[in-house]
Coordinates of C-alpha atoms in Angstrom, one line a residue:
M1 CA 224.6 143.7 90.6
W2 CA 226.3 145.4 87.6
Q3 CA 227.4 149.0 87.8
L4 CA 226.2 150.7 84.6
T5 CA 228.4 153.5 83.4
R6 CA 226.7 154.5 80.1
L7 CA 223.3 153.8 78.5
V8 CA 222.7 154.7 74.9
L9 CA 219.8 153.7 72.6
L10 CA 221.2 153.2 69.2
F11 CA 219.3 151.7 66.2
G12 CA 217.0 149.8 68.5
V13 CA 219.9 148.1 70.4
F14 CA 220.7 149.0 74.0
V15 CA 224.4 149.7 74.3
F16 CA 226.1 150.2 77.6
S17 CA 229.4 149.8 79.3
V18 CA 229.6 147.7 82.4
E19 CA 232.1 147.1 85.2
G20 CA 231.8 144.0 87.2
Q21 CA 233.5 140.9 88.6
F22 CA 234.3 138.0 86.4
R23 CA 235.7 134.6 87.5
L24 CA 236.5 131.2 86.1
G25 CA 234.7 128.1 87.2
G26 CA 231.6 127.9 85.0
P27 CA 230.8 124.9 82.8
K28 CA 233.5 124.1 80.2
G29 CA 235.6 126.9 81.7
Q30 CA 233.2 129.7 80.8
Y31 CA 233.5 133.0 82.4
K32 CA 230.6 134.0 84.6
R33 CA 229.7 137.0 86.6
G34 CA 230.8 137.2 90.2
K35 CA 228.3 137.4 93.0
S36 CA 229.3 140.8 94.3
G37 CA 229.8 142.5 90.9
E38 CA 231.3 145.6 92.6
E39 CA 234.9 145.2 91.4
V40 CA 236.6 143.8 88.4
V41 CA 239.0 140.9 89.0
Q42 CA 241.6 142.4 86.7
D43 CA 243.6 139.3 86.2
N44 CA 240.6 137.3 85.0
L45 CA 239.5 140.2 82.8
E46 CA 242.9 140.4 81.1
V47 CA 242.7 136.6 80.5
L48 CA 239.2 136.9 79.1
C49 CA 240.3 139.6 76.6
Q50 CA 243.6 138.1 75.6
G51 CA 243.7 137.8 71.9
Q52 CA 240.2 139.1 71.6
P53 CA 239.7 141.9 68.9
G54 CA 238.4 145.1 70.5
S55 CA 235.6 145.5 68.0
E56 CA 234.3 141.9 68.2
Y57 CA 231.4 140.9 70.5
F58 CA 231.3 137.6 72.2
R59 CA 229.2 135.8 74.8
L60 CA 230.1 135.2 78.5
T61 CA 227.9 132.2 78.6
T62 CA 225.6 130.1 76.4
D63 CA 222.9 130.1 79.0
G64 CA 220.1 132.6 78.6
D65 CA 218.2 133.9 75.7
C66 CA 221.1 134.7 73.3
R67 CA 220.6 138.4 73.6
E68 CA 223.6 139.6 75.6
V69 CA 227.2 139.9 74.3
V70 CA 230.2 141.9 75.4
R71 CA 233.4 143.2 73.9
C72 CA 236.7 144.2 75.4
D73 CA 237.0 148.0 75.6
K74 CA 240.4 149.5 76.2
A75 CA 239.2 152.8 77.6
A76 CA 241.2 155.6 79.2
V77 CA 240.3 154.3 82.6
G78 CA 241.6 150.8 81.7
L79 CA 240.3 147.6 80.4
R80 CA 236.6 147.0 80.8
L81 CA 233.7 145.3 79.1
A82 CA 231.2 147.0 76.9
S83 CA 227.9 145.1 76.6
V84 CA 225.1 144.9 74.1
K85 CA 221.7 143.5 74.7
C86 CA 219.4 142.9 71.8
P87 CA 215.7 143.8 72.0
S88 CA 213.2 141.1 73.1
G89 CA 212.6 138.5 70.4
L90 CA 216.0 139.0 68.8
G91 CA 219.3 137.2 69.2
F92 CA 222.9 138.3 68.6
D93 CA 224.5 136.7 65.6
L94 CA 228.2 136.2 66.2
E95 CA 229.1 135.7 62.6
R96 CA 227.4 138.9 61.4
Q97 CA 228.0 140.8 64.6
T98 CA 224.4 142.1 64.7
C99 CA 221.0 141.5 66.2
D100 CA 218.6 139.5 64.2
W101 CA 215.4 137.5 64.6
K102 CA 216.1 134.7 67.0
A103 CA 215.0 132.1 64.4
N104 CA 217.8 133.4 62.1
V105 CA 220.6 133.0 64.6
D106 CA 222.2 129.5 64.6
N107 CA 225.2 130.2 66.8
C108 CA 223.6 130.7 70.2
D109 CA 225.5 127.7 71.5
R110 CA 228.9 129.3 70.8
L111 CA 230.7 131.8 72.9
S112 CA 232.6 133.6 70.1
K113 CA 233.3 133.5 66.4
P114 CA 235.6 130.6 65.4
R115 CA 239.2 131.5 65.2
L116 CA 240.7 130.5 61.8
V117 CA 244.2 129.3 61.7
K118 CA 246.4 131.8 59.8
P119 CA 249.5 130.9 57.8
N120 CA 252.9 132.1 58.9
F121 CA 253.9 134.8 56.5
D122 CA 255.9 137.1 58.8
T123 CA 259.0 135.2 60.1
V124 CA 262.3 136.6 61.1
E125 CA 264.2 134.1 59.0
P126 CA 263.1 132.1 55.9
V127 CA 261.5 128.8 57.1
C128 CA 260.6 127.3 53.7
P129 CA 262.4 126.8 50.4
D130 CA 262.1 129.4 47.7
G131 CA 258.7 129.5 46.2
Q132 CA 257.0 128.0 49.2
L133 CA 255.2 129.5 52.3
Q134 CA 254.5 128.1 55.7
C135 CA 251.1 126.9 56.8
G136 CA 249.8 127.6 60.3
N137 CA 250.9 124.1 61.5
G138 CA 254.5 124.6 60.2
E139 CA 254.4 122.6 57.0
C140 CA 255.6 124.3 53.7
I141 CA 253.7 124.2 50.5
S142 CA 254.0 126.0 47.1
Q143 CA 253.0 129.7 47.2
S144 CA 250.7 129.1 44.2
L145 CA 248.5 126.9 46.3
F146 CA 247.5 129.7 48.6
C147 CA 244.1 131.3 48.1
D148 CA 243.1 129.0 45.3
K149 CA 239.7 128.1 46.9
K150 CA 241.0 124.6 47.9
P151 CA 242.6 123.8 51.3
D152 CA 246.1 122.4 50.7
C153 CA 247.5 122.8 54.2
A154 CA 246.4 120.1 56.7
D155 CA 245.0 122.9 58.9
G156 CA 243.4 124.7 56.0
S157 CA 245.3 127.9 56.8
D158 CA 246.3 128.5 53.2
E159 CA 242.7 129.7 52.5
N160 CA 242.4 131.9 55.6
A161 CA 244.5 134.9 54.6
C162 CA 243.1 135.9 51.2
S163 CA 242.1 139.5 51.5
V164 CA 243.3 142.1 49.1
E165 CA 246.0 143.0 51.6
T166 CA 247.1 139.5 52.7
D167 CA 246.8 137.3 49.6
P168 CA 250.4 136.2 48.8
N169 CA 249.5 135.9 45.1
K170 CA 247.9 139.3 44.7
A171 CA 248.9 141.5 41.7
D172 CA 252.1 143.5 42.1
P173 CA 251.7 147.2 42.8
C174 CA 251.8 149.4 39.7
D175 CA 255.3 150.5 38.8
P176 CA 255.3 153.9 37.2
S177 CA 258.7 153.2 35.6
Q178 CA 257.2 150.3 33.7
C179 CA 253.6 151.6 33.2
L180 CA 254.1 154.2 30.5
L181 CA 251.8 156.2 28.3
P182 CA 250.1 155.8 25.9
D183 CA 249.5 152.2 26.9
C184 CA 249.5 152.6 30.7
F185 CA 249.3 155.1 33.5
C186 CA 249.1 154.5 37.2
S187 CA 248.8 156.7 40.3
A188 CA 249.4 155.0 43.6
D189 CA 247.5 157.5 45.7
G190 CA 245.2 158.9 43.0
T191 CA 246.6 162.4 43.1
T192 CA 248.7 162.4 40.0
A193 CA 247.6 162.6 36.3
P194 CA 249.3 162.7 32.9
G195 CA 251.0 166.0 32.4
V196 CA 250.8 167.2 36.0
E197 CA 254.3 166.1 37.0
G198 CA 255.8 167.9 33.9
G199 CA 254.1 171.1 34.8
K200 CA 251.8 171.2 31.7
L201 CA 248.6 170.8 33.7
E202 CA 247.4 171.8 37.2
I203 CA 245.2 169.4 39.2
S204 CA 242.5 172.1 39.5
N205 CA 242.2 172.3 35.7
L206 CA 241.8 168.6 35.0
P207 CA 238.5 167.5 33.6
M208 CA 236.2 165.9 36.1
M209 CA 233.9 162.9 35.3
I210 CA 231.0 162.3 37.6
T211 CA 228.9 159.1 37.3
F212 CA 225.4 158.6 38.7
T213 CA 224.6 155.0 39.6
F214 CA 221.5 153.5 41.3
N215 CA 220.8 149.9 42.3
G216 CA 217.8 147.9 43.3
A217 CA 214.3 147.7 42.0
V218 CA 212.9 150.3 39.5
N219 CA 209.3 151.1 40.1
D220 CA 206.8 154.0 40.6
E221 CA 208.3 154.8 44.0
N222 CA 211.6 156.0 42.5
V223 CA 211.0 156.7 38.8
R224 CA 209.5 160.1 39.7
V225 CA 212.7 161.0 41.5
Y226 CA 214.8 159.9 38.5
D227 CA 212.6 162.1 36.2
K228 CA 213.4 165.1 38.4
L229 CA 217.1 164.4 38.4
F230 CA 217.5 163.8 34.6
H231 CA 215.5 166.1 32.4
G232 CA 216.1 167.9 29.1
E233 CA 217.5 171.1 30.7
R234 CA 220.2 169.3 32.7
L235 CA 223.0 169.2 30.2
N236 CA 226.7 168.2 30.2
P237 CA 229.3 170.8 29.0
N238 CA 229.1 169.2 25.5
G239 CA 225.3 169.8 25.3
C240 CA 224.3 166.2 25.9
T241 CA 221.7 165.4 28.5
A242 CA 223.0 163.7 31.7
K243 CA 222.6 160.0 32.0
A244 CA 222.8 157.4 34.8
T245 CA 223.5 153.7 35.2
Y246 CA 220.8 151.5 36.8
F247 CA 221.7 148.2 38.3
V248 CA 218.3 146.5 38.3
S249 CA 217.2 143.7 40.7
H250 CA 214.3 141.5 39.7
K251 CA 212.1 141.7 42.9
Y252 CA 209.6 144.6 42.8
S253 CA 210.8 146.0 39.5
N254 CA 208.4 147.5 37.0
Y255 CA 209.9 146.5 33.6
S256 CA 207.9 149.1 31.7
A257 CA 209.8 151.7 33.7
V258 CA 213.1 149.9 33.0
Q259 CA 212.3 149.9 29.3
E260 CA 211.5 153.6 29.4
L261 CA 214.9 154.4 31.2
H262 CA 216.7 152.4 28.4
R263 CA 214.7 154.3 25.7
K264 CA 215.9 157.6 27.2
G265 CA 219.5 156.5 26.8
H266 CA 220.3 155.4 30.4
E267 CA 222.5 152.4 30.9
I268 CA 221.0 149.2 32.4
G269 CA 222.9 146.7 34.4
V270 CA 222.1 143.7 36.6
F271 CA 221.9 143.6 40.4
S272 CA 220.8 140.0 41.0
I273 CA 217.5 138.2 41.0
T274 CA 217.1 137.5 44.8
N275 CA 219.0 140.5 46.2
D276 CA 219.9 138.1 49.1
E277 CA 220.3 139.9 52.4
D278 CA 223.2 137.7 53.7
P279 CA 226.5 139.3 52.7
N280 CA 228.3 135.9 52.9
Y281 CA 225.9 134.5 50.3
W282 CA 227.8 136.8 47.8
T283 CA 231.3 136.6 49.3
D284 CA 231.3 132.8 49.5
G285 CA 229.0 132.2 46.5
S286 CA 229.9 129.5 44.0
Y287 CA 230.3 130.0 40.2
D288 CA 226.8 128.5 39.7
N289 CA 225.2 130.9 42.2
W290 CA 226.8 133.9 40.6
L291 CA 225.8 132.8 37.1
A292 CA 222.2 132.1 38.1
E293 CA 221.8 135.4 39.9
M294 CA 223.5 137.7 37.4
A295 CA 223.1 136.0 34.0
G296 CA 219.5 135.0 35.1
D297 CA 218.8 138.6 36.0
R298 CA 220.0 139.8 32.6
L299 CA 217.8 137.3 30.7
I300 CA 214.8 138.5 32.8
I301 CA 215.5 142.2 32.1
E302 CA 216.1 141.6 28.3
R303 CA 212.8 139.7 28.1
F304 CA 210.4 141.7 30.2
A305 CA 211.9 145.2 29.4
N306 CA 212.3 144.2 25.8
I307 CA 215.9 145.3 25.6
T308 CA 217.3 143.4 22.6
D309 CA 220.4 145.3 21.7
G310 CA 222.8 143.4 24.0
T311 CA 223.6 146.4 26.1
V312 CA 222.7 144.9 29.5
V313 CA 226.3 144.1 30.5
G314 CA 227.1 145.9 33.8
V315 CA 227.2 144.0 37.1
R316 CA 226.9 145.2 40.7
A317 CA 226.7 142.8 43.6
P318 CA 224.4 143.5 46.6
Y319 CA 226.2 145.2 49.5
L320 CA 229.0 145.8 47.0
R321 CA 230.4 142.4 48.0
I322 CA 233.3 140.9 46.0
G323 CA 233.0 137.2 45.1
G324 CA 236.6 136.7 44.2
N325 CA 237.5 134.4 41.3
E326 CA 234.1 132.9 41.2
Q327 CA 232.5 136.2 40.4
F328 CA 235.1 137.1 37.8
N329 CA 234.9 133.7 36.1
M330 CA 231.1 134.3 35.9
M331 CA 231.6 137.6 34.2

């Protein structure tokens, strides 16, 4: 028996916290529920949650229908497990951390997301010669080889810490002493502007620019909304009518409507052909994938919406995903 402490219905997924007994001894060292379930074997629970991110769900066993997962919850009353059970017919995808149709989940045979080996950037003393960094396995390689889309460490750890915050080859922060007007200006926190520090301007009196952008298909379902938003009586302070940018995807788009938006002076960009629902498709996409999706979408828009002035140049990726160097090389 499990003692239920909370039950919430959220977005079609049953979420509840559980307290129960766990023990070792299952196949391949898996943790399994104790027979009594009345108390938590605290030592085993701490071992189970050691090194486990508090926001990440994992399985206690690969037996069953792939619907149940738990996460380690450090609540005020102490360490416990919060459990999620997907609705019938769905399975929990460990990679995406969400419920999906069972046929779309290919990791039901795994207990948790794979742990990627990280490089050793934070060391008390330098462990590598100048210009080199340490891989997760202890070897040293050139810093320039990190995050270049090719594994150079034997354990591949040089490609496992490449976020905006962790990439060792990321651009240096803007230096206000070097970034000078009229060629350059930077604000680290976005609260300063030219003239403000000298007392010539006040933040409250700075001009404000508001941009309207939309993405996805353009068709009869949303064109009527756009017509209500942008009409001849809605003007900017300079007397010009307000405009928007539309990042158009191919599927379900009415290209006559796209042509009309362009005729009215709105900006048209691309949003991909397939609008693929897998975020990793965009994050891990190759140069060829990005080129086919975005350049292909531009060709379709130019042909079927008859936009021949070369103004279809803006790009927005589905889910606002960033494809790194492959995406920028494509652009």
